[in-house]
């Protein structure tokens, strides 16, 4: 399975369950893997024949940056739904890291895999 990946996309957003987190944006770091058959685009050399990862990154920067979810679970799920439903991706893996959220731990977050059949 060919994949297009986008690693360490850093976005500031409102995410958290504590009162201060509803007012102060925090940084989440997002890793994406998308199933993609890259052979047609490789043969035609046309961006129209593949998933434009720039468009995906711009959409995620906007969606996540404007989001105000409480749980990282909800934010991660909604990111996967945007990618599958808006970009015609058949399978996606999303890993969301809320770095620094837990004292003594560098990383904490969620990793999910979703397919078009899930929506
Ligand atoms: N499973 C989860 N546990 C916790 C979350 C979360 O989003 N999912 N969030 C928090 C706090 O917002 C924390 O990130 C900041 O102190 C705690 N537990």
mmCIF file of N, CA and C and ligand atoms in Angstrom:
data_model
loop_
_atom_site.group_PDB
_atom_site.id
_atom_site.type_symbol
_atom_site.label_atom_id
_atom_site.label_comp_id
_atom_site.label_asym_id
_atom_site.label_seq_id
_atom_site.Cartn_x
_atom_site.Cartn_y
_atom_site.Cartn_z
ATOM 1 N N UNK A 1 0.862 -1.197 0.000
ATOM 2 C CA UNK A 1 0.000 0.000 0.000
ATOM 3 C C UNK A 1 0.896 1.246 0.000
ATOM 4 N N UNK A 2 0.708 2.091 -1.054
ATOM 5 C CA UNK A 2 1.431 3.367 -1.096
ATOM 6 C C UNK A 2 0.820 4.322 -0.075
ATOM 7 N N UNK A 3 1.618 5.184 0.486
ATOM 8 C CA UNK A 3 1.123 6.180 1.446
ATOM 9 C C UNK A 3 1.717 7.537 1.160
ATOM 10 N N UNK A 4 0.907 8.554 1.427
ATOM 11 C CA UNK A 4 1.386 9.924 1.489
ATOM 12 C C UNK A 4 1.390 10.300 2.963
ATOM 13 N N UNK A 5 2.498 10.801 3.459
ATOM 14 C CA UNK A 5 2.555 11.138 4.887
ATOM 15 C C UNK A 5 2.854 12.621 5.093
ATOM 16 N N UNK A 6 2.399 13.084 6.216
ATOM 17 C CA UNK A 6 2.607 14.474 6.634
ATOM 18 C C UNK A 6 2.995 14.374 8.105
ATOM 19 N N UNK A 7 4.209 14.792 8.465
ATOM 20 C CA UNK A 7 4.700 14.566 9.831
ATOM 21 C C UNK A 7 4.910 15.871 10.590
ATOM 22 N N UNK A 8 4.566 15.805 11.866
ATOM 23 C CA UNK A 8 4.863 16.885 12.820
ATOM 24 C C UNK A 8 4.242 18.218 12.404
ATOM 25 N N UNK A 9 2.995 18.154 11.923
ATOM 26 C CA UNK A 9 2.259 19.393 11.648
ATOM 27 C C UNK A 9 1.872 19.998 12.997
ATOM 28 N N UNK A 10 2.365 21.192 13.280
ATOM 29 C CA UNK A 10 2.170 21.837 14.587
ATOM 30 C C UNK A 10 1.076 22.885 14.481
ATOM 31 N N UNK A 11 0.055 22.762 15.336
ATOM 32 C CA UNK A 11 -1.092 23.673 15.288
ATOM 33 C C UNK A 11 -1.459 24.109 16.699
ATOM 34 N N UNK A 12 -1.743 25.404 16.858
ATOM 35 C CA UNK A 12 -2.239 25.897 18.145
ATOM 36 C C UNK A 12 -3.760 25.888 18.127
ATOM 37 N N UNK A 13 -4.346 25.339 19.187
ATOM 38 C CA UNK A 13 -5.810 25.276 19.254
ATOM 39 C C UNK A 13 -6.259 25.220 20.706
ATOM 40 N N UNK A 14 -7.564 25.390 20.899
ATOM 41 C CA UNK A 14 -8.178 25.200 22.211
ATOM 42 C C UNK A 14 -8.486 23.721 22.344
ATOM 43 N N UNK A 15 -7.858 23.053 23.339
ATOM 44 C CA UNK A 15 -8.148 21.638 23.567
ATOM 45 C C UNK A 15 -7.813 21.314 25.011
ATOM 46 N N UNK A 16 -8.813 20.783 25.746
ATOM 47 C CA UNK A 16 -8.559 20.442 27.141
ATOM 48 C C UNK A 16 -9.810 20.525 27.994
ATOM 49 N N UNK A 17 -9.694 19.905 29.174
ATOM 50 C CA UNK A 17 -10.859 19.798 30.044
ATOM 51 C C UNK A 17 -10.838 20.790 31.202
ATOM 52 N N UNK A 18 -9.704 21.420 31.451
ATOM 53 C CA UNK A 18 -9.602 22.363 32.574
ATOM 54 C C UNK A 18 -9.995 23.774 32.111
ATOM 55 N N UNK A 19 -10.475 24.571 33.038
ATOM 56 C CA UNK A 19 -11.010 25.894 32.712
ATOM 57 C C UNK A 19 -9.986 26.732 31.952
ATOM 58 N N UNK A 20 -8.741 26.722 32.408
ATOM 59 C CA UNK A 20 -7.716 27.570 31.752
ATOM 60 C C UNK A 20 -7.480 27.129 30.309
ATOM 61 N N UNK A 21 -7.716 25.825 30.059
ATOM 62 C CA UNK A 21 -7.499 25.318 28.692
ATOM 63 C C UNK A 21 -8.581 25.766 27.712
ATOM 64 N N UNK A 22 -9.712 26.243 28.284
ATOM 65 C CA UNK A 22 -10.774 26.753 27.412
ATOM 66 C C UNK A 22 -10.465 28.165 26.927
ATOM 67 N N UNK A 23 -9.452 28.805 27.542
ATOM 68 C CA UNK A 23 -9.103 30.191 27.211
ATOM 69 C C UNK A 23 -7.759 30.313 26.496
ATOM 70 N N UNK A 24 -6.834 29.377 26.767
ATOM 71 C CA UNK A 24 -5.456 29.475 26.294
ATOM 72 C C UNK A 24 -5.189 28.408 25.236
ATOM 73 N N UNK A 25 -4.748 28.820 24.048
ATOM 74 C CA UNK A 25 -4.439 27.849 23.000
ATOM 75 C C UNK A 25 -3.180 27.064 23.381
ATOM 76 N N UNK A 26 -3.169 25.782 22.997
ATOM 77 C CA UNK A 26 -2.010 24.909 23.205
ATOM 78 C C UNK A 26 -1.620 24.303 21.868
ATOM 79 N N UNK A 27 -0.386 23.845 21.796
ATOM 80 C CA UNK A 27 0.114 23.268 20.551
ATOM 81 C C UNK A 27 -0.112 21.769 20.526
ATOM 82 N N UNK A 28 -0.679 21.287 19.433
ATOM 83 C CA UNK A 28 -0.754 19.845 19.190
ATOM 84 C C UNK A 28 0.091 19.536 17.968
ATOM 85 N N UNK A 29 0.695 18.378 17.964
ATOM 86 C CA UNK A 29 1.555 17.950 16.862
ATOM 87 C C UNK A 29 0.905 16.734 16.213
ATOM 88 N N UNK A 30 0.704 16.828 14.895
ATOM 89 C CA UNK A 30 -0.110 15.841 14.179
ATOM 90 C C UNK A 30 0.720 15.113 13.128
ATOM 91 N N UNK A 31 0.624 13.796 13.138
ATOM 92 C CA UNK A 31 1.241 12.965 12.094
ATOM 93 C C UNK A 31 0.134 12.273 11.321
ATOM 94 N N UNK A 32 0.227 12.331 9.999
ATOM 95 C CA UNK A 32 -0.796 11.761 9.123
ATOM 96 C C UNK A 32 -0.162 10.767 8.161
ATOM 97 N N UNK A 33 -0.805 9.617 7.966
ATOM 98 C CA UNK A 33 -0.464 8.717 6.864
ATOM 99 C C UNK A 33 -1.751 8.462 6.077
ATOM 100 N N UNK A 34 -1.721 8.672 4.777
ATOM 101 C CA UNK A 34 -2.904 8.473 3.933
ATOM 102 C C UNK A 34 -2.613 7.423 2.871
ATOM 103 N N UNK A 35 -3.523 6.461 2.736
ATOM 104 C CA UNK A 35 -3.382 5.500 1.639
ATOM 105 C C UNK A 35 -3.551 6.242 0.331
ATOM 106 N N UNK A 36 -2.649 5.954 -0.616
ATOM 107 C CA UNK A 36 -2.743 6.622 -1.915
ATOM 108 C C UNK A 36 -2.023 5.760 -2.940
ATOM 109 N N UNK A 37 -2.693 5.482 -4.062
ATOM 110 C CA UNK A 37 -2.003 4.777 -5.147
ATOM 111 C C UNK A 37 -1.296 5.849 -5.979
ATOM 112 N N UNK A 38 -0.015 5.973 -5.822
ATOM 113 C CA UNK A 38 0.730 7.082 -6.425
ATOM 114 C C UNK A 38 1.129 6.805 -7.868
ATOM 115 N N UNK A 39 0.811 5.600 -8.390
ATOM 116 C CA UNK A 39 1.293 5.215 -9.715
ATOM 117 C C UNK A 39 0.758 6.091 -10.842
ATOM 118 N N UNK A 40 -0.549 6.473 -10.763
ATOM 119 C CA UNK A 40 -1.095 7.288 -11.849
ATOM 120 C C UNK A 40 -0.393 8.649 -11.884
ATOM 121 N N UNK A 41 -0.265 9.294 -10.730
ATOM 122 C CA UNK A 41 0.392 10.608 -10.693
ATOM 123 C C UNK A 41 1.844 10.492 -11.137
ATOM 124 N N UNK A 42 2.486 9.392 -10.765
ATOM 125 C CA UNK A 42 3.883 9.194 -11.178
ATOM 126 C C UNK A 42 3.989 9.036 -12.697
ATOM 127 N N UNK A 43 2.943 8.461 -13.292
ATOM 128 C CA UNK A 43 2.963 8.259 -14.752
ATOM 129 C C UNK A 43 2.621 9.547 -15.501
ATOM 130 N N UNK A 44 1.669 10.326 -14.944
ATOM 131 C CA UNK A 44 1.237 11.546 -15.647
ATOM 132 C C UNK A 44 2.019 12.788 -15.224
ATOM 133 N N UNK A 45 2.584 12.716 -14.026
ATOM 134 C CA UNK A 45 3.314 13.858 -13.434
ATOM 135 C C UNK A 45 2.379 15.055 -13.224
ATOM 136 N N UNK A 46 1.073 14.758 -12.950
ATOM 137 C CA UNK A 46 0.066 15.805 -12.762
ATOM 138 C C UNK A 46 -0.453 15.788 -11.325
ATOM 139 N N UNK A 47 -0.467 16.941 -10.677
ATOM 140 C CA UNK A 47 -0.926 17.033 -9.279
ATOM 141 C C UNK A 47 -2.389 16.629 -9.193
ATOM 142 N N UNK A 48 -3.137 16.807 -10.302
ATOM 143 C CA UNK A 48 -4.560 16.450 -10.284
ATOM 144 C C UNK A 48 -4.784 14.957 -10.073
ATOM 145 N N UNK A 49 -3.753 14.172 -10.303
ATOM 146 C CA UNK A 49 -3.902 12.709 -10.215
ATOM 147 C C UNK A 49 -3.444 12.143 -8.876
ATOM 148 N N UNK A 50 -3.291 13.007 -7.884
ATOM 149 C CA UNK A 50 -2.906 12.532 -6.552
ATOM 150 C C UNK A 50 -3.553 13.422 -5.496
ATOM 151 N N UNK A 51 -3.304 13.097 -4.233
ATOM 152 C CA UNK A 51 -3.783 13.941 -3.126
ATOM 153 C C UNK A 51 -2.756 15.048 -2.921
ATOM 154 N N UNK A 52 -3.165 16.280 -3.033
ATOM 155 C CA UNK A 52 -2.250 17.410 -2.844
ATOM 156 C C UNK A 52 -2.037 17.608 -1.345
ATOM 157 N N UNK A 53 -0.874 17.196 -0.843
ATOM 158 C CA UNK A 53 -0.650 17.264 0.595
ATOM 159 C C UNK A 53 -0.617 18.703 1.104
ATOM 160 N N UNK A 54 -0.371 19.644 0.217
ATOM 161 C CA UNK A 54 -0.412 21.057 0.641
ATOM 162 C C UNK A 54 -1.846 21.454 0.983
ATOM 163 N N UNK A 55 -2.803 20.985 0.160
ATOM 164 C CA UNK A 55 -4.214 21.276 0.425
ATOM 165 C C UNK A 55 -4.674 20.606 1.719
ATOM 166 N N UNK A 56 -4.199 19.385 1.957
ATOM 167 C CA UNK A 56 -4.548 18.696 3.204
ATOM 168 C C UNK A 56 -3.998 19.469 4.394
ATOM 169 N N UNK A 57 -2.759 19.901 4.327
ATOM 170 C CA UNK A 57 -2.142 20.613 5.461
ATOM 171 C C UNK A 57 -2.846 21.943 5.714
ATOM 172 N N UNK A 58 -3.183 22.666 4.624
ATOM 173 C CA UNK A 58 -3.890 23.952 4.803
ATOM 174 C C UNK A 58 -5.248 23.741 5.452
ATOM 175 N N UNK A 59 -5.969 22.671 5.026
ATOM 176 C CA UNK A 59 -7.286 22.392 5.601
ATOM 177 C C UNK A 59 -7.171 22.036 7.083
ATOM 178 N N UNK A 60 -6.151 21.246 7.422
ATOM 179 C CA UNK A 60 -5.981 20.844 8.820
ATOM 180 C C UNK A 60 -5.548 22.017 9.690
ATOM 181 N N UNK A 61 -4.685 22.883 9.179
ATOM 182 C CA UNK A 61 -4.279 24.064 9.939
ATOM 183 C C UNK A 61 -5.506 24.914 10.274
ATOM 184 N N UNK A 62 -6.409 25.045 9.301
ATOM 185 C CA UNK A 62 -7.616 25.838 9.518
ATOM 186 C C UNK A 62 -8.584 25.134 10.460
ATOM 187 N N UNK A 63 -8.873 23.856 10.173
ATOM 188 C CA UNK A 63 -9.854 23.114 10.978
ATOM 189 C C UNK A 63 -9.406 23.002 12.440
ATOM 190 N N UNK A 64 -8.173 22.542 12.640
ATOM 191 C CA UNK A 64 -7.681 22.338 14.010
ATOM 192 C C UNK A 64 -7.507 23.677 14.720
ATOM 193 N N UNK A 65 -6.989 24.667 14.009
ATOM 194 C CA UNK A 65 -6.758 25.983 14.603
ATOM 195 C C UNK A 65 -8.031 26.657 15.082
ATOM 196 N N UNK A 66 -9.152 26.325 14.463
ATOM 197 C CA UNK A 66 -10.445 26.911 14.848
ATOM 198 C C UNK A 66 -11.215 26.013 15.805
ATOM 199 N N UNK A 67 -10.712 24.806 16.075
ATOM 200 C CA UNK A 67 -11.446 23.847 16.921
ATOM 201 C C UNK A 67 -11.339 24.212 18.392
ATOM 202 N N UNK A 68 -12.331 23.714 19.150
ATOM 203 C CA UNK A 68 -12.352 23.967 20.603
ATOM 204 C C UNK A 68 -12.846 22.715 21.337
ATOM 205 N N UNK A 69 -12.346 21.551 20.995
ATOM 206 C CA UNK A 69 -12.769 20.314 21.644
ATOM 207 C C UNK A 69 -12.170 20.206 23.044
ATOM 208 N N UNK A 70 -12.799 19.372 23.869
ATOM 209 C CA UNK A 70 -12.288 19.130 25.223
ATOM 210 C C UNK A 70 -11.245 18.005 25.212
ATOM 211 N N UNK A 71 -11.556 16.912 24.468
ATOM 212 C CA UNK A 71 -10.690 15.733 24.518
ATOM 213 C C UNK A 71 -9.850 15.599 23.258
ATOM 214 N N UNK A 72 -8.659 15.101 23.392
ATOM 215 C CA UNK A 72 -7.818 14.812 22.223
ATOM 216 C C UNK A 72 -8.438 13.699 21.392
ATOM 217 N N UNK A 73 -9.228 12.845 22.040
ATOM 218 C CA UNK A 73 -9.922 11.790 21.290
ATOM 219 C C UNK A 73 -10.855 12.384 20.231
ATOM 220 N N UNK A 74 -11.622 13.372 20.660
ATOM 221 C CA UNK A 74 -12.586 13.991 19.749
ATOM 222 C C UNK A 74 -11.864 14.702 18.610
ATOM 223 N N UNK A 75 -10.821 15.465 18.943
ATOM 224 C CA UNK A 75 -10.073 16.200 17.924
ATOM 225 C C UNK A 75 -9.445 15.241 16.917
ATOM 226 N N UNK A 76 -8.876 14.150 17.394
ATOM 227 C CA UNK A 76 -8.231 13.179 16.505
ATOM 228 C C UNK A 76 -9.245 12.531 15.572
ATOM 229 N N UNK A 77 -10.388 12.154 16.127
ATOM 230 C CA UNK A 77 -11.450 11.539 15.330
ATOM 231 C C UNK A 77 -11.933 12.479 14.226
ATOM 232 N N UNK A 78 -12.111 13.751 14.579
ATOM 233 C CA UNK A 78 -12.608 14.723 13.600
ATOM 234 C C UNK A 78 -11.578 15.009 12.503
ATOM 235 N N UNK A 79 -10.304 14.959 12.849
ATOM 236 C CA UNK A 79 -9.252 15.131 11.836
ATOM 237 C C UNK A 79 -9.331 13.993 10.816
ATOM 238 N N UNK A 80 -9.459 12.768 11.311
ATOM 239 C CA UNK A 80 -9.555 11.614 10.413
ATOM 240 C C UNK A 80 -10.768 11.745 9.504
ATOM 241 N N UNK A 81 -11.900 12.195 10.079
ATOM 242 C CA UNK A 81 -13.127 12.338 9.289
ATOM 243 C C UNK A 81 -12.944 13.378 8.186
ATOM 244 N N UNK A 82 -12.300 14.490 8.472
ATOM 245 C CA UNK A 82 -12.049 15.520 7.449
ATOM 246 C C UNK A 82 -11.232 14.931 6.304
ATOM 247 N N UNK A 83 -10.186 14.227 6.634
ATOM 248 C CA UNK A 83 -9.288 13.694 5.604
ATOM 249 C C UNK A 83 -10.001 12.668 4.726
ATOM 250 N N UNK A 84 -10.739 11.739 5.339
ATOM 251 C CA UNK A 84 -11.414 10.692 4.576
ATOM 252 C C UNK A 84 -12.551 11.268 3.746
ATOM 253 N N UNK A 85 -13.384 12.114 4.372
ATOM 254 C CA UNK A 85 -14.601 12.560 3.675
ATOM 255 C C UNK A 85 -14.353 13.702 2.694
ATOM 256 N N UNK A 86 -13.345 14.539 2.943
ATOM 257 C CA UNK A 86 -13.129 15.703 2.069
ATOM 258 C C UNK A 86 -12.070 15.487 0.996
ATOM 259 N N UNK A 87 -11.196 14.489 1.230
ATOM 260 C CA UNK A 87 -10.119 14.284 0.244
ATOM 261 C C UNK A 87 -10.184 12.920 -0.425
ATOM 262 N N UNK A 88 -11.281 12.168 -0.158
ATOM 263 C CA UNK A 88 -11.481 10.885 -0.820
ATOM 264 C C UNK A 88 -10.442 9.838 -0.483
ATOM 265 N N UNK A 89 -9.874 9.954 0.699
ATOM 266 C CA UNK A 89 -8.853 9.010 1.154
ATOM 267 C C UNK A 89 -9.545 7.745 1.656
ATOM 268 N N UNK A 90 -9.031 6.558 1.246
ATOM 269 C CA UNK A 90 -9.677 5.300 1.628
ATOM 270 C C UNK A 90 -9.283 4.831 3.028
ATOM 271 N N UNK A 91 -8.043 5.183 3.462
ATOM 272 C CA UNK A 91 -7.537 4.794 4.780
ATOM 273 C C UNK A 91 -6.591 5.867 5.280
ATOM 274 N N UNK A 92 -6.691 6.162 6.541
ATOM 275 C CA UNK A 92 -5.827 7.173 7.136
ATOM 276 C C UNK A 92 -5.426 6.757 8.549
ATOM 277 N N UNK A 93 -4.184 7.088 8.919
ATOM 278 C CA UNK A 93 -3.736 6.958 10.305
ATOM 279 C C UNK A 93 -3.443 8.367 10.813
ATOM 280 N N UNK A 94 -3.988 8.690 11.957
ATOM 281 C CA UNK A 94 -3.780 10.006 12.565
ATOM 282 C C UNK A 94 -3.187 9.803 13.942
ATOM 283 N N UNK A 95 -2.069 10.493 14.222
ATOM 284 C CA UNK A 95 -1.454 10.474 15.551
ATOM 285 C C UNK A 95 -1.396 11.917 16.035
ATOM 286 N N UNK A 96 -2.019 12.151 17.188
ATOM 287 C CA UNK A 96 -2.061 13.514 17.729
ATOM 288 C C UNK A 96 -1.354 13.548 19.076
ATOM 289 N N UNK A 97 -0.393 14.430 19.214
ATOM 290 C CA UNK A 97 0.457 14.526 20.390
ATOM 291 C C UNK A 97 0.226 15.870 21.062
ATOM 292 N N UNK A 98 -0.233 15.820 22.320
ATOM 293 C CA UNK A 98 -0.426 17.058 23.090
ATOM 294 C C UNK A 98 0.791 17.194 23.998
ATOM 295 N N UNK A 99 1.926 17.517 23.443
ATOM 296 C CA UNK A 99 3.210 17.500 24.150
ATOM 297 C C UNK A 99 3.170 18.433 25.355
ATOM 298 N N UNK A 100 3.705 17.928 26.460
ATOM 299 C CA UNK A 100 3.803 18.756 27.652
ATOM 300 C C UNK A 100 2.557 18.763 28.502
ATOM 301 N N UNK A 101 1.534 18.032 28.090
ATOM 302 C CA UNK A 101 0.267 18.052 28.840
ATOM 303 C C UNK A 101 0.364 17.314 30.168
ATOM 304 N N UNK A 102 1.313 16.385 30.223
ATOM 305 C CA UNK A 102 1.454 15.576 31.442
ATOM 306 C C UNK A 102 2.833 15.825 32.042
ATOM 307 N N UNK A 103 2.871 16.310 33.254
ATOM 308 C CA UNK A 103 4.145 16.589 33.927
ATOM 309 C C UNK A 103 4.977 15.303 33.998
ATOM 310 N N UNK A 104 6.222 15.403 33.568
ATOM 311 C CA UNK A 104 7.104 14.234 33.625
ATOM 312 C C UNK A 104 7.080 13.395 32.372
ATOM 313 N N UNK A 105 6.126 13.694 31.485
ATOM 314 C CA UNK A 105 6.082 12.948 30.216
ATOM 315 C C UNK A 105 6.290 13.923 29.063
ATOM 316 N N UNK A 106 7.077 13.506 28.062
ATOM 317 C CA UNK A 106 7.275 14.389 26.913
ATOM 318 C C UNK A 106 6.045 14.412 26.026
ATOM 319 N N UNK A 107 5.504 13.198 25.784
ATOM 320 C CA UNK A 107 4.408 13.059 24.823
ATOM 321 C C UNK A 107 3.185 12.422 25.473
ATOM 322 N N UNK A 108 2.034 12.805 25.021
ATOM 323 C CA UNK A 108 0.784 12.115 25.369
ATOM 324 C C UNK A 108 -0.211 12.400 24.255
ATOM 325 N N UNK A 109 -1.009 11.410 23.902
ATOM 326 C CA UNK A 109 -1.986 11.669 22.848
ATOM 327 C C UNK A 109 -2.670 10.425 22.355
ATOM 328 N N UNK A 110 -3.123 10.476 21.121
ATOM 329 C CA UNK A 110 -3.995 9.452 20.541
ATOM 330 C C UNK A 110 -3.475 9.056 19.171
ATOM 331 N N UNK A 111 -3.615 7.785 18.828
ATOM 332 C CA UNK A 111 -3.351 7.336 17.469
ATOM 333 C C UNK A 111 -4.520 6.467 17.016
ATOM 334 N N UNK A 112 -5.096 6.802 15.841
ATOM 335 C CA UNK A 112 -6.218 6.023 15.320
ATOM 336 C C UNK A 112 -5.993 5.718 13.851
ATOM 337 N N UNK A 113 -6.686 4.685 13.360
ATOM 338 C CA UNK A 113 -6.742 4.374 11.945
ATOM 339 C C UNK A 113 -8.218 4.304 11.551
ATOM 340 N N UNK A 114 -8.581 4.932 10.451
ATOM 341 C CA UNK A 114 -9.962 4.936 9.975
ATOM 342 C C UNK A 114 -9.975 4.712 8.465
ATOM 343 N N UNK A 115 -11.111 4.137 7.988
ATOM 344 C CA UNK A 115 -11.248 3.937 6.546
ATOM 345 C C UNK A 115 -12.546 4.580 6.079
ATOM 346 N N UNK A 116 -12.749 4.612 4.750
ATOM 347 C CA UNK A 116 -13.956 5.226 4.182
ATOM 348 C C UNK A 116 -15.212 4.519 4.678
ATOM 349 N N UNK A 117 -15.094 3.232 5.014
ATOM 350 C CA UNK A 117 -16.257 2.462 5.506
ATOM 351 C C UNK A 117 -16.722 2.944 6.875
ATOM 352 N N UNK A 118 -15.871 3.673 7.564
ATOM 353 C CA UNK A 118 -16.224 4.157 8.903
ATOM 354 C C UNK A 118 -17.129 5.385 8.856
ATOM 355 N N UNK A 119 -17.328 5.977 7.694
ATOM 356 C CA UNK A 119 -18.113 7.235 7.606
ATOM 357 C C UNK A 119 -19.264 7.102 6.615
HETATM 358 N N1 LIG B 1 -7.994 10.407 27.627
HETATM 359 C C1 LIG B 1 -7.817 11.722 27.919
HETATM 360 N N2 LIG B 1 -7.404 12.086 29.148
HETATM 361 C C2 LIG B 1 -7.203 13.414 29.419
HETATM 362 C C3 LIG B 1 -7.424 14.409 28.457
HETATM 363 C C4 LIG B 1 -7.869 13.994 27.140
HETATM 364 O O1 LIG B 1 -8.093 14.825 26.242
HETATM 365 N N3 LIG B 1 -8.061 12.646 26.933
HETATM 366 N N4 LIG B 1 -7.183 15.744 28.745
HETATM 367 C C5 LIG B 1 -6.716 16.101 29.929
HETATM 368 C C6 LIG B 1 -6.306 17.525 30.200
HETATM 369 O O2 LIG B 1 -6.951 18.426 29.295
HETATM 370 C C7 LIG B 1 -4.762 17.588 30.057
HETATM 371 O O3 LIG B 1 -4.443 17.369 28.696
HETATM 372 C C8 LIG B 1 -4.212 18.939 30.462
HETATM 373 O O4 LIG B 1 -4.006 18.939 31.829
HETATM 374 C C9 LIG B 1 -6.467 15.142 31.027
HETATM 375 N N5 LIG B 1 -6.778 13.782 30.654
#
